[in-house]
Coordinates of C-alpha atoms (C1' of nucleotides) in Angstrom, one line a residue:
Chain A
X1 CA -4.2 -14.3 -22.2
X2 CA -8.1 -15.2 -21.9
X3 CA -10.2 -12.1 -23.0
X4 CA -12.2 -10.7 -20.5
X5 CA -15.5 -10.1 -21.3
X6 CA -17.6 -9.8 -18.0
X7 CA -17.1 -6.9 -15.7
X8 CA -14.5 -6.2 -13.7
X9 CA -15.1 -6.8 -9.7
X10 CA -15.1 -4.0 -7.5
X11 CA -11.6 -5.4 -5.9
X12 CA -10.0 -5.0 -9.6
X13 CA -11.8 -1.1 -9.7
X14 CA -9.9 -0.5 -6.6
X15 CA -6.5 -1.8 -7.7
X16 CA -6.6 -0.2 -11.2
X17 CA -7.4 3.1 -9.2
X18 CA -5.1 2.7 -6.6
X19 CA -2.4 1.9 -8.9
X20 CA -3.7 5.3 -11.5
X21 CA -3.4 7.6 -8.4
X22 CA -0.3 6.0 -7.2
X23 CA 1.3 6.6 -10.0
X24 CA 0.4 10.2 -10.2
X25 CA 0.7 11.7 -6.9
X26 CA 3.0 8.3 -4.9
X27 CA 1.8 6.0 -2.4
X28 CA 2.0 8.3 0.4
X29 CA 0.5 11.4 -1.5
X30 CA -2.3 9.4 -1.6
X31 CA -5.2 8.8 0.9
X32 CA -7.6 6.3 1.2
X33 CA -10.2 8.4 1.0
X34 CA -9.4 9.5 -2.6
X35 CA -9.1 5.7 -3.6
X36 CA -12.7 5.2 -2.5
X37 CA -14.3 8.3 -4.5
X38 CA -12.0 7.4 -7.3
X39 CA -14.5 4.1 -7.9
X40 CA -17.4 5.5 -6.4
X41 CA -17.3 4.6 -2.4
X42 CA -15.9 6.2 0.4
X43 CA -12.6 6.1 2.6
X44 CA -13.1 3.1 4.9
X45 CA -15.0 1.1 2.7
X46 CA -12.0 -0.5 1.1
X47 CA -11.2 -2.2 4.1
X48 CA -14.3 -4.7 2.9
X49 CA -12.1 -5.4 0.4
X50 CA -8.1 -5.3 1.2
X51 CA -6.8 -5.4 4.9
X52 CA -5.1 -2.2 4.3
X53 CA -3.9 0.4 2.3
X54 CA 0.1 -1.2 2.2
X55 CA -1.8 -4.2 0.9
X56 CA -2.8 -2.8 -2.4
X57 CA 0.5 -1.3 -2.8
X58 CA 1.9 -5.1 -2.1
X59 CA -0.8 -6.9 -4.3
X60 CA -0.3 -4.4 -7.2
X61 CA 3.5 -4.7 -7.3
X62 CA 4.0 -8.5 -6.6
X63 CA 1.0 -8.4 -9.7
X64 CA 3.3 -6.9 -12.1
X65 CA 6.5 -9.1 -11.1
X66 CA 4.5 -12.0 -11.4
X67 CA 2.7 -11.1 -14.7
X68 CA 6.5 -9.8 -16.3
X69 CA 7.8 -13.0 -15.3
X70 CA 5.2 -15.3 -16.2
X71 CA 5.1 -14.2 -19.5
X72 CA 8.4 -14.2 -20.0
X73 CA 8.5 -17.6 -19.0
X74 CA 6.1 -18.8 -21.7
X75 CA 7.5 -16.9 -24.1
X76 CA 10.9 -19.0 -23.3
X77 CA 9.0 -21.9 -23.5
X78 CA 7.4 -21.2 -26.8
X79 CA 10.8 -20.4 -28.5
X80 CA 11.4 -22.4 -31.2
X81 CA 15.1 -22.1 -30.7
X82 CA 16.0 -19.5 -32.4
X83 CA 17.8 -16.9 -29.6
X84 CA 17.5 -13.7 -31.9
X85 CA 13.5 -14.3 -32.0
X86 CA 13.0 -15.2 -28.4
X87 CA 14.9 -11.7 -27.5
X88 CA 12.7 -9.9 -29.9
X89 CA 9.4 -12.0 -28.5
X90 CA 10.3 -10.7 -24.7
X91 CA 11.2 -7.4 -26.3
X92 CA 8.0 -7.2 -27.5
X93 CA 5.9 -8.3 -24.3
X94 CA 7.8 -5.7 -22.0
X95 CA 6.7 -3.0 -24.8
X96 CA 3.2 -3.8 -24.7
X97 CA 3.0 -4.0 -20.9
X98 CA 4.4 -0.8 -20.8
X99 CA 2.5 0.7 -23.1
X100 CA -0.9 -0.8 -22.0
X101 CA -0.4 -0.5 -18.3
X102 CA 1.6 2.8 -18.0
X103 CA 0.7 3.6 -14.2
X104 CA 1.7 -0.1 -13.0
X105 CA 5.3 0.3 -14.8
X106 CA 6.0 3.3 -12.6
X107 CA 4.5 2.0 -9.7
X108 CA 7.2 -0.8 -10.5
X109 CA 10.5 0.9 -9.6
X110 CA 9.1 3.6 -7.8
X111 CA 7.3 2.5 -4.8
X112 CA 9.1 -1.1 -4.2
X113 CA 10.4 0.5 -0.5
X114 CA 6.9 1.1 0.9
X115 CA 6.2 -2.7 1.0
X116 CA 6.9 -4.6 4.2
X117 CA 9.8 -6.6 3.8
X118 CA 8.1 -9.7 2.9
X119 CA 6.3 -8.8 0.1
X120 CA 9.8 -6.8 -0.8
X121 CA 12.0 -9.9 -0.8
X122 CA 9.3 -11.2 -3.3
X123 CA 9.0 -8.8 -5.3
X124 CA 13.0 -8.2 -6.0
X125 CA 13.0 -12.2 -6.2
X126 CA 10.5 -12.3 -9.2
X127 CA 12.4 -8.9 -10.6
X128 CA 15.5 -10.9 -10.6
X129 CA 14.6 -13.9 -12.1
X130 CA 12.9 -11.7 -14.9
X131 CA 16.5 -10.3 -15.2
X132 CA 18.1 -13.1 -15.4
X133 CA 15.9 -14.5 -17.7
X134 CA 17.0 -11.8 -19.9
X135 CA 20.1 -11.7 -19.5
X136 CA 20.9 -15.5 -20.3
X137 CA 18.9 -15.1 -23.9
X138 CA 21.0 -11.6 -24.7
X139 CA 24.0 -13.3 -23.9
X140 CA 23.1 -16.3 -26.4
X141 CA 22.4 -13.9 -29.1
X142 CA 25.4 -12.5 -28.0
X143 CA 27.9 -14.6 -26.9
X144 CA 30.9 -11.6 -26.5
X145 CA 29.0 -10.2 -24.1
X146 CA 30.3 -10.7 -20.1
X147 CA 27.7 -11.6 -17.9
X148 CA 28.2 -8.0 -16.0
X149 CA 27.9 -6.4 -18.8
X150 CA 24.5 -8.4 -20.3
X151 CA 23.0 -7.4 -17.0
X152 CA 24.1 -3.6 -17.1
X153 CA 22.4 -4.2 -20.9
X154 CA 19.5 -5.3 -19.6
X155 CA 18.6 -2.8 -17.0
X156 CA 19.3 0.0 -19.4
X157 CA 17.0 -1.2 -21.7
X158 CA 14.4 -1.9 -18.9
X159 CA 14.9 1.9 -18.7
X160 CA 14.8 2.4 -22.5
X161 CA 11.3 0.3 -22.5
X162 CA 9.5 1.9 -19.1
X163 CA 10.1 5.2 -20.7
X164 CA 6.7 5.4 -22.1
X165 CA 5.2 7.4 -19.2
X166 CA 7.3 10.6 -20.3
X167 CA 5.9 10.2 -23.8
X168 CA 3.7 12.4 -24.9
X169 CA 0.2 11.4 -23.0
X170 CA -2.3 10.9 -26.0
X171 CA 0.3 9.0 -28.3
X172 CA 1.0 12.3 -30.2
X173 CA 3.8 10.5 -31.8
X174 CA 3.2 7.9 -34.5
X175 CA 0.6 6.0 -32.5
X176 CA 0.7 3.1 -30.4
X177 CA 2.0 0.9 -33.4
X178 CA 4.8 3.2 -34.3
X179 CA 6.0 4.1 -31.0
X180 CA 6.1 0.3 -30.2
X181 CA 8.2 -0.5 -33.5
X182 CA 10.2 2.4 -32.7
X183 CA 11.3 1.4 -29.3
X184 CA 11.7 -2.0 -30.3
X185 CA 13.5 -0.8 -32.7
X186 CA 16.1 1.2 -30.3
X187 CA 16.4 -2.1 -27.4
X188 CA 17.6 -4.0 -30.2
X189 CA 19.8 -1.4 -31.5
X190 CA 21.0 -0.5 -27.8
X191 CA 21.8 -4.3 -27.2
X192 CA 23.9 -4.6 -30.9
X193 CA 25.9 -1.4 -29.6
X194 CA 26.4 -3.0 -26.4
X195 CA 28.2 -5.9 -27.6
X196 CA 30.2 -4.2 -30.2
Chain B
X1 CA 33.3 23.0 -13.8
X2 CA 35.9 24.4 -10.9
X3 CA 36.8 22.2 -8.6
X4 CA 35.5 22.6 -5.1
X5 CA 37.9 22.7 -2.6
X6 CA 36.5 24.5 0.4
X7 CA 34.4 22.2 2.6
X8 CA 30.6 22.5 1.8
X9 CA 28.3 24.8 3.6
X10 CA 25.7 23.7 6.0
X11 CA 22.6 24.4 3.4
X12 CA 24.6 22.3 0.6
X13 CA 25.1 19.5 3.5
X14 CA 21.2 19.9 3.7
X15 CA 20.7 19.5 0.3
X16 CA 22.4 16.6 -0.7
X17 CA 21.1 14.3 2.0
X18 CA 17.6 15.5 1.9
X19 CA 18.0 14.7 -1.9
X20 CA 19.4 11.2 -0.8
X21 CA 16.8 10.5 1.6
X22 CA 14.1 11.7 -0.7
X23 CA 15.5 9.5 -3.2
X24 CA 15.3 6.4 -1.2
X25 CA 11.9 6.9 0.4
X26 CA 10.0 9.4 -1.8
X27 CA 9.4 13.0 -0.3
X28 CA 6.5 12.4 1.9
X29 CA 8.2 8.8 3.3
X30 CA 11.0 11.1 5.2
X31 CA 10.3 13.7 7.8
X32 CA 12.2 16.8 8.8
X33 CA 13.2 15.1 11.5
X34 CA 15.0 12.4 9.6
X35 CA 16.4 15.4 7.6
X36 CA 18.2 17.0 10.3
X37 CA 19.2 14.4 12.0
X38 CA 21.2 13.7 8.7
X39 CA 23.3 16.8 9.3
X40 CA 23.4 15.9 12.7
X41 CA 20.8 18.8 13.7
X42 CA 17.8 18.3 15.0
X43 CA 14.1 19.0 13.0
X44 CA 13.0 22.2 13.3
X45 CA 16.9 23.7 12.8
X46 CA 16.1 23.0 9.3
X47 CA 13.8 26.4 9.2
X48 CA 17.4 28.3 9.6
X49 CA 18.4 27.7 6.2
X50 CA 14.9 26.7 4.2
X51 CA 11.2 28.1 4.9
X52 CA 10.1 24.5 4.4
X53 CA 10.6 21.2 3.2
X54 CA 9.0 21.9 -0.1
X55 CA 11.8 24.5 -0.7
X56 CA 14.1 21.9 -0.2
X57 CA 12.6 19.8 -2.9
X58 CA 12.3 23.0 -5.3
X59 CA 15.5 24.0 -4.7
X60 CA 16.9 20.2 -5.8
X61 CA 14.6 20.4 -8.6
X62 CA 15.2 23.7 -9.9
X63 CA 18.9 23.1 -9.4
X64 CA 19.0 19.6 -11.4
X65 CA 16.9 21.2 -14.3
X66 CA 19.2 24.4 -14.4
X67 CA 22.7 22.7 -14.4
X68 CA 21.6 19.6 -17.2
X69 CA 20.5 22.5 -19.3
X70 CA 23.4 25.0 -19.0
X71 CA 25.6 22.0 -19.3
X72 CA 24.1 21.3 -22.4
X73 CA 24.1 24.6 -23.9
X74 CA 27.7 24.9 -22.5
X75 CA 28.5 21.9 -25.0
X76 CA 26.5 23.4 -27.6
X77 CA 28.6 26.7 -27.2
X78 CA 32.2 24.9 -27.2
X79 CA 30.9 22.8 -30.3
X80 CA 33.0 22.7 -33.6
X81 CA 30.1 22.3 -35.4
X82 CA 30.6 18.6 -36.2
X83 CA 26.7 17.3 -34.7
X84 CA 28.1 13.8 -34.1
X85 CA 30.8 15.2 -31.5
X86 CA 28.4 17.2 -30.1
X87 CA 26.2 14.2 -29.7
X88 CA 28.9 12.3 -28.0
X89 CA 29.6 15.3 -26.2
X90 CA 25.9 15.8 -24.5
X91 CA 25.5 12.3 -23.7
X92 CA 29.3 12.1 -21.8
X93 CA 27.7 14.6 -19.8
X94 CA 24.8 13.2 -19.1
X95 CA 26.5 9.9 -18.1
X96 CA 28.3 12.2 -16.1
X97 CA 25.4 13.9 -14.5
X98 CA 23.6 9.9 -14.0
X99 CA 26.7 8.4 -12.6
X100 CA 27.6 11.0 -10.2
X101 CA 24.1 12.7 -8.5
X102 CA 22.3 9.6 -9.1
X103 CA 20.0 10.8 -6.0
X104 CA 19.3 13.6 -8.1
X105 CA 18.7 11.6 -11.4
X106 CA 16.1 9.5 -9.6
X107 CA 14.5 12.4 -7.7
X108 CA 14.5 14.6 -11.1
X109 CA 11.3 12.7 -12.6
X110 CA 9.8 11.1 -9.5
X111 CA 8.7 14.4 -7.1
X112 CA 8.2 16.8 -10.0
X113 CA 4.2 16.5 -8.5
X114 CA 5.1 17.7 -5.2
X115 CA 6.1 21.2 -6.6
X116 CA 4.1 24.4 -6.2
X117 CA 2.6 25.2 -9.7
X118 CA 5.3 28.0 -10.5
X119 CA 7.9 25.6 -9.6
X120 CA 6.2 22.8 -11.5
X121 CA 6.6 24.9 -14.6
X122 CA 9.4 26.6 -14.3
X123 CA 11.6 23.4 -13.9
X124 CA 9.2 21.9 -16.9
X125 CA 10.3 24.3 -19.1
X126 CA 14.1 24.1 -18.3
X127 CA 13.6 20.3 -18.9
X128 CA 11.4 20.9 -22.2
X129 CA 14.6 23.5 -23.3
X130 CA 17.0 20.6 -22.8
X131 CA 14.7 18.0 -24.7
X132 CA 14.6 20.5 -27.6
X133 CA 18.3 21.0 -27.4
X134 CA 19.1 17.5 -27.8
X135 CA 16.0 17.1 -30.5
X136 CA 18.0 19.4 -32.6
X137 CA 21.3 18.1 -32.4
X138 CA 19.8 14.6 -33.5
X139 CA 18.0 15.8 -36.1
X140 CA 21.2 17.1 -37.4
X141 CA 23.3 13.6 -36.9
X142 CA 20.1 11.6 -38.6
X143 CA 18.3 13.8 -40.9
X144 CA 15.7 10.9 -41.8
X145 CA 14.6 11.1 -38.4
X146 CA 11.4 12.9 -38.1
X147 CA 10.6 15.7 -35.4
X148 CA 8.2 13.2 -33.4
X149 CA 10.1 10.1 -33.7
X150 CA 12.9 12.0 -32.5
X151 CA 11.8 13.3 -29.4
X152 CA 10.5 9.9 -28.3
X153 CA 13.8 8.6 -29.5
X154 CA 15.3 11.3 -26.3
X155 CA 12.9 10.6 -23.5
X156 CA 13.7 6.9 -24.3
X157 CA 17.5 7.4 -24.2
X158 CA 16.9 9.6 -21.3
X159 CA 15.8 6.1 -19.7
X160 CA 18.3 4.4 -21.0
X161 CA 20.9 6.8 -19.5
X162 CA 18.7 7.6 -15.9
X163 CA 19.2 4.0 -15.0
X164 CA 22.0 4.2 -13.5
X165 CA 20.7 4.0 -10.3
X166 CA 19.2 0.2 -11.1
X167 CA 22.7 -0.9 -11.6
X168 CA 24.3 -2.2 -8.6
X169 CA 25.1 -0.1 -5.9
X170 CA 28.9 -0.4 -5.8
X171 CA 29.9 -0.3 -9.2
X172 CA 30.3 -4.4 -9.5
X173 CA 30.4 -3.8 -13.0
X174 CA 33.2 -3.0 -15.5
X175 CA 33.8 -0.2 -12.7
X176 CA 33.0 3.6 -13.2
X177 CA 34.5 4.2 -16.7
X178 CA 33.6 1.0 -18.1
X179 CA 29.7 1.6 -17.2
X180 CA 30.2 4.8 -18.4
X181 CA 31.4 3.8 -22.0
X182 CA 28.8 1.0 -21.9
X183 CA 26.1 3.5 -21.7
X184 CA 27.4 5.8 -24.1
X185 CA 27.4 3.0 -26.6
X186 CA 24.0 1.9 -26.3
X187 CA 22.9 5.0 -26.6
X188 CA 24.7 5.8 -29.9
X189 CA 23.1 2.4 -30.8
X190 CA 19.7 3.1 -30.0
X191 CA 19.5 6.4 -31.9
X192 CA 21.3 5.0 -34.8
X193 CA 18.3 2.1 -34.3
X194 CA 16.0 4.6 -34.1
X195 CA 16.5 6.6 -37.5
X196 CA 17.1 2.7 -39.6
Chain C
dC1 C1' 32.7 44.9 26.8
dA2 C1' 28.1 45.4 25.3
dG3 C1' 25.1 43.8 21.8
dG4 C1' 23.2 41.4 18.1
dG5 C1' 22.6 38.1 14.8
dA6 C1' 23.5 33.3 13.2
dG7 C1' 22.3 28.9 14.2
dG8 C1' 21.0 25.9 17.3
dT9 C1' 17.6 23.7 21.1
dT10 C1' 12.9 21.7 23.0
dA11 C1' 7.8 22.0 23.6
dG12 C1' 3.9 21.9 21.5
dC13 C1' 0.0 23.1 18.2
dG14 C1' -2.9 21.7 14.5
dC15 C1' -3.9 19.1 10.7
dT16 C1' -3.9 15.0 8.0
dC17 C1' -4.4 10.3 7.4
dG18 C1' -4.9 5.2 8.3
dT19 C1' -7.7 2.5 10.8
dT20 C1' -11.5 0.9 13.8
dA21 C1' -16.2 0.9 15.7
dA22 C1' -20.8 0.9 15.3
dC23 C1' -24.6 1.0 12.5
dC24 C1' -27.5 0.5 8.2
dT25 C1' -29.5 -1.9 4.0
dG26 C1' -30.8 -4.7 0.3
dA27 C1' -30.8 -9.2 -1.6
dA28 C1' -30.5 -14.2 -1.2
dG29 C1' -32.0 -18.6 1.1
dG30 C1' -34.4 -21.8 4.0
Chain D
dC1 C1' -41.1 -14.1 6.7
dC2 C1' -37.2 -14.1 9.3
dT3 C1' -32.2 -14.4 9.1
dT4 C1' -27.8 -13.6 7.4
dC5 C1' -24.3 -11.5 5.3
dA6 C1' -21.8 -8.8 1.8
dG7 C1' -20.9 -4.3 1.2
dG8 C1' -21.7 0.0 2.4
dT9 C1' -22.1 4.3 5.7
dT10 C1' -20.5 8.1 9.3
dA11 C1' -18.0 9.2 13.6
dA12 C1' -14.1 9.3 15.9
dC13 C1' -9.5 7.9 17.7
dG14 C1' -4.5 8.0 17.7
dA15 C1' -0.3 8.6 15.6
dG16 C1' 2.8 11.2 12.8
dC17 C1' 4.3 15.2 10.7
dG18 C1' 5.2 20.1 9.2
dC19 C1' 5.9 24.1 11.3
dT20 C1' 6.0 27.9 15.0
dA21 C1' 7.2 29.8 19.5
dA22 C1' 10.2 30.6 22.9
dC23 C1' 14.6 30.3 24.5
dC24 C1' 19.7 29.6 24.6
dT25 C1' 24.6 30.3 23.2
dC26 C1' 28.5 31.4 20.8
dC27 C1' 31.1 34.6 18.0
dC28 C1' 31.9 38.7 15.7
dT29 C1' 32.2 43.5 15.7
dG30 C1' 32.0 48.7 17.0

DNA sequence: CAGGGAGGTTAGCGCTCGTTAACCTGAAGG
DNA sequence: CCTTCAGGTTAACGAGCGCTAACCTCCCTG
């Protein structure tokens, strides 16, 4: 990913907000108004900038689908081969997006109903292809495990892995570094158990 | 737990599919009309049994708090003092708790916000008391584990357990048992993981 | 058999909230 | 220097929702 350097544009403002608040209080104990003081304007001014308040909801959540995915996707692509490095690669991705972008993971399966059905059907479709993608490099590293199973697997760890936002808020545990060894740690450990 | 045989009472009809609803849409996405209608009254016949909809919520919250924590002390009690039985023994339950109120589960730590502050706290603490409890009883089974690392290593099984309702819908898994031992599993796996 | 309370009903009030309308302003461009 | 337009502002509308008021109707009980 291409560092940003220059600012961010007051569209981004709005959708880190909006997702911050979201998170916290839930898409409908939010109001517009409180998005616009949150980056510094006032109620209806969003609407210069999104059609609607369902839209950020819609562009935040089809956002983190796509961004899951995607880098899944490359990190598929840059395996080498080896399945028991590829599962720790996307391990390792999901970790730091859930680490680095707390409020969009539980935006993610929290909100998903409050989008028009459109945007839903896309949504689920990018969440399902993520799964999938999963669950196809778990079961190569291990084979014993049925498909119903892997996907089961896969979920739970999804749960394991967005747990972050009931951890402690200012990383009172070993820090960002541990906490991510640690939960990498458990995924793998939960994925050995499940195929036992 | 006695078996109930008598048919439920009008308030319990009241709480389970408000908890349902609220589940699916998030407390402010379904109105006391919707409520009612549930039980096939109509709005405002809701104000017989509850002053309001947030005592609904509280009472749901309260409730889910209460019985996960006097279930767990329950197992603590009837322990034989072997801390990996007693292990097993609190996550059966909660597997038990996850499988069966799965409403509840997802409600449990998606409206705590909604609460007045003394119910806020109260069911915060009832939730920090079963943290603790299952903190201790890991510590025992994995003495290398220290106090922080531990606790993450429960809110993350906690996630790993309150998936449950990410799995699909009709059981089309290994079926009710075989999820259940699935999930027990990992979660032996990932504290095991977790203390390597 | 009167009376009262439990448990409903419908009408409607008041507030909140998303959205629109109408207007303003400063900076860029010919 | 005038125009234009992006990006704001405030006022206000309309819908939805929680909740109350007022009323009704069994059923139980003294």
């Amino acid at each position: 990913m291409a560092t940003r350097t220059d600012a961010p544009t007051r569209r981004e403002q709005i959708l880190k907000e909006a997702a911050r608040l979201f998170a916290e209080r839930g898409f409908h104990g939010v109001g517009v108004d409180e998005i616009g003081a949150a980056v510094g304007i006032s109620g209806p001014g969003l609407y210069r900038h999104f059609p609607g308040k369902d839209a950020m909801l819609a562009e935040l959540l089809v956002g983190i689908s796509g961004q899951l995915l995607t880098g899944g996707k490359r990190r598929l692509a840059e395996s080498d081969g080896n399945p028991g490095a590829l599962l720790d690669s996307l391990i390792e991705g999901h970790i730091d997006f859930a680490l680095d972008d707390r409020p969009l993971i539980t935006l993610h399966d929290r909100e998903l109903d409050r989008l028009r059905d459109s945007d839903r059907k896309l949504v689920r479709q990018l969440q399902r292809q993520y799964v999938e993608l999963w669950v196809e490099v778990v079961r190569e590293v291990y084979p014993e495990l049925a498909e119903p199973a892997a996907r089961s697997a896969v979920h739970s760890v999804f749960g394991l892995l967005n747990s972050t936002p009931h951890l402690g808020r200012p990383g009172a545990l070993p820090g960002r570094a541990g906490t991510a060894e640690l939960l990498h740690r458990m995924a793998r450990g939960a994925f050995a158990a499940a195929a036992a």
